Coordinates of C-alpha atoms in Angstrom, one line a residue:
X1 CA 77.6 39.1 37.7
X2 CA 76.0 39.2 34.0
X3 CA 77.7 37.6 31.0
X4 CA 78.2 40.8 29.7
X5 CA 80.4 41.7 32.7
X6 CA 81.9 38.6 32.5
X7 CA 83.1 38.9 28.7
X8 CA 84.1 42.6 29.0
X9 CA 86.0 41.9 32.1
X10 CA 87.9 39.3 30.5
X11 CA 88.8 41.4 27.6
X12 CA 90.1 43.8 29.8
X13 CA 92.4 41.4 31.8
X14 CA 93.6 40.1 28.1
X15 CA 94.5 43.7 26.8
X16 CA 96.2 44.3 30.3
X17 CA 98.2 41.0 29.9
X18 CA 99.3 41.7 26.5
X19 CA 100.2 45.0 27.3
X20 CA 101.9 43.8 30.6
X21 CA 100.2 46.2 32.7
X22 CA 97.8 43.8 34.8
X23 CA 99.0 45.2 38.4
X24 CA 98.6 48.8 37.2
X25 CA 95.2 48.2 35.9
X26 CA 94.2 46.1 39.0
X27 CA 94.8 48.9 41.2
X28 CA 93.1 51.4 39.0
X29 CA 90.0 49.4 38.3
X30 CA 89.5 48.8 42.1
X31 CA 89.7 52.2 42.7
X32 CA 87.5 53.4 39.7
X33 CA 84.8 51.0 41.3
X34 CA 84.9 52.5 44.6
X35 CA 84.3 55.6 43.2
X36 CA 81.6 54.4 40.9
X37 CA 79.8 52.6 44.2
X38 CA 80.3 55.6 46.3
X39 CA 78.9 57.7 43.9
X40 CA 75.9 56.4 42.5
X41 CA 74.4 59.4 41.3
X42 CA 77.5 59.7 38.9
X43 CA 76.5 56.3 37.1
X44 CA 72.7 57.7 37.1
X45 CA 74.0 61.0 35.3
X46 CA 75.9 58.9 33.0
X47 CA 72.8 56.7 32.0
X48 CA 70.4 59.6 31.8
X49 CA 69.1 59.7 28.1
X50 CA 68.1 63.2 28.8
X51 CA 71.6 64.6 28.8
X52 CA 73.1 64.7 25.5
X53 CA 75.5 61.5 25.1
X54 CA 78.3 63.9 24.3
X55 CA 78.0 65.8 27.4
X56 CA 78.1 62.6 29.4
X57 CA 81.1 61.5 27.5
X58 CA 82.9 64.4 28.4
X59 CA 82.0 63.6 32.2
X60 CA 83.9 60.4 32.1
X61 CA 86.9 62.3 30.5
X62 CA 86.7 65.2 32.8
X63 CA 86.8 62.8 36.0
X64 CA 89.4 60.0 34.9
X65 CA 91.5 61.5 31.9
X66 CA 95.1 61.8 32.7
X67 CA 94.3 59.9 36.3
X68 CA 94.2 56.3 35.1
X69 CA 95.6 54.3 32.2
X70 CA 94.5 55.2 28.8
X71 CA 93.3 51.5 28.4
X72 CA 91.2 51.6 31.4
X73 CA 89.9 55.0 30.5
X74 CA 89.0 53.6 26.6
X75 CA 87.3 50.8 28.5
X76 CA 85.1 52.8 30.3
X77 CA 84.2 54.8 27.1
X78 CA 83.4 51.6 25.5
X79 CA 81.2 50.4 28.3
X80 CA 79.4 53.8 28.1
X81 CA 79.0 53.8 24.3
X82 CA 77.7 50.3 24.5
X83 CA 75.2 51.1 27.3
X84 CA 77.1 48.8 29.6
X85 CA 78.5 51.3 32.0
X86 CA 76.4 49.9 34.7
X87 CA 78.4 46.7 34.5
X88 CA 81.6 48.4 35.4
X89 CA 81.6 46.6 38.8
X90 CA 80.8 43.4 37.2
X91 CA 83.8 43.7 34.7
X92 CA 86.0 44.7 37.9
X93 CA 85.1 41.7 39.6
X94 CA 85.7 39.9 36.6
X95 CA 89.0 41.4 36.1
X96 CA 90.2 40.3 39.8
X97 CA 89.2 36.9 39.4
X98 CA 91.1 36.5 36.1
X99 CA 94.2 38.2 38.0
X100 CA 93.9 36.2 40.9
X101 CA 93.9 32.8 38.7
X102 CA 96.8 33.9 36.7
X103 CA 98.8 35.0 40.1
X104 CA 97.8 32.0 42.3
X105 CA 95.8 33.9 44.5
X106 CA 92.6 33.0 46.3
X107 CA 90.3 35.1 48.3
X108 CA 88.8 33.6 51.5
X109 CA 86.2 35.3 53.5
X110 CA 86.4 34.6 57.0
X111 CA 83.0 35.1 59.4
X112 CA 83.7 35.3 63.0
X113 CA 81.5 36.8 65.9
X114 CA 84.1 39.2 66.8
X115 CA 86.9 41.0 64.8
X116 CA 90.1 38.6 64.8
X117 CA 93.3 40.1 66.0
X118 CA 96.3 40.3 63.7
X119 CA 98.1 37.2 65.1
X120 CA 94.7 35.3 64.5
X121 CA 94.6 36.7 60.9
X122 CA 98.3 35.8 60.0
X123 CA 97.7 32.3 61.3
X124 CA 94.8 31.7 59.6
X125 CA 96.3 32.8 56.4
X126 CA 99.3 30.7 57.0
X127 CA 96.8 27.6 57.5
X128 CA 94.8 28.6 54.5
X129 CA 97.6 28.9 52.1
X130 CA 99.0 25.5 53.3
X131 CA 95.6 23.9 52.7
X132 CA 95.4 25.8 49.1
X133 CA 99.0 26.1 48.1
X134 CA 97.9 29.5 46.9
X135 CA 98.5 33.2 48.2
X136 CA 95.6 34.3 50.2
X137 CA 93.7 37.7 50.6
X138 CA 91.7 37.7 53.5
X139 CA 88.2 39.4 53.8
X140 CA 86.5 39.8 57.1
X141 CA 82.9 39.8 58.2
X142 CA 81.5 40.2 61.5
X143 CA 78.5 38.1 62.2
X144 CA 77.6 37.8 65.8
X145 CA 74.9 35.0 65.3
X146 CA 77.6 32.3 64.8
X147 CA 78.4 32.6 68.7
X148 CA 82.2 31.5 68.3
X149 CA 84.6 30.0 66.2
X150 CA 84.7 30.6 62.6
X151 CA 83.4 30.0 59.0
X152 CA 85.6 30.4 56.1
X153 CA 84.5 30.4 52.3
X154 CA 87.6 29.9 49.8
X155 CA 87.4 28.8 46.4
X156 CA 84.0 27.8 46.5
X157 CA 84.4 25.8 49.5
X158 CA 82.8 26.6 52.7
X159 CA 84.5 25.3 56.3
X160 CA 82.0 26.1 59.1
X161 CA 83.8 25.4 62.4
X162 CA 81.3 27.9 64.1
X163 CA 79.5 27.1 67.2
X164 CA 76.2 27.7 65.3
X165 CA 77.3 25.5 62.4
X166 CA 78.3 22.8 64.8
X167 CA 74.9 22.8 66.6
X168 CA 73.2 22.7 63.3
X169 CA 75.0 19.2 62.6
X170 CA 73.9 18.0 65.7
X171 CA 70.2 18.9 65.4
X172 CA 70.5 17.4 61.9
X173 CA 72.1 14.1 63.2
X174 CA 69.8 13.8 66.0
X175 CA 66.6 14.4 63.9
X176 CA 67.7 11.9 61.1
X177 CA 68.2 9.2 64.1
X178 CA 64.7 10.0 65.6
X179 CA 62.9 9.8 62.3

């Protein structure tokens, strides 16, 4: 994430907090981010200098006016005006970070060789909530190379309980002894 995205994302969060619309903006910023990610040509058009600026500005209004909060719409227009519309995704990410901090939420990314069932997910969430003292939002990744077990990354800390991670530790310990 760029410094620009972080600064603008923080600004959006501050405005939302001041206006008491953090939850509304959270859901909308995620939806807009998904739309922009799913439609990279739209961002390309908004950044195309050969198209008059007013026409590109109108594209934002046509696509989002009346569908998202006026503050978020104006935020997008400011990003466009300043030439930072491609940083929207980073701004959205920073907004989520600030929202999570303010609401005692941590995101945890769990990597496993196979998809976890609902009971496993619930048990993992409860365990992580106990460890962190925060509400957990769990995101899953599948990586067959870890063979078995789990890797969890939360709050900048990685917990590696995978078979491949344990084998790496054993290899390192053995090589340290042999050297």
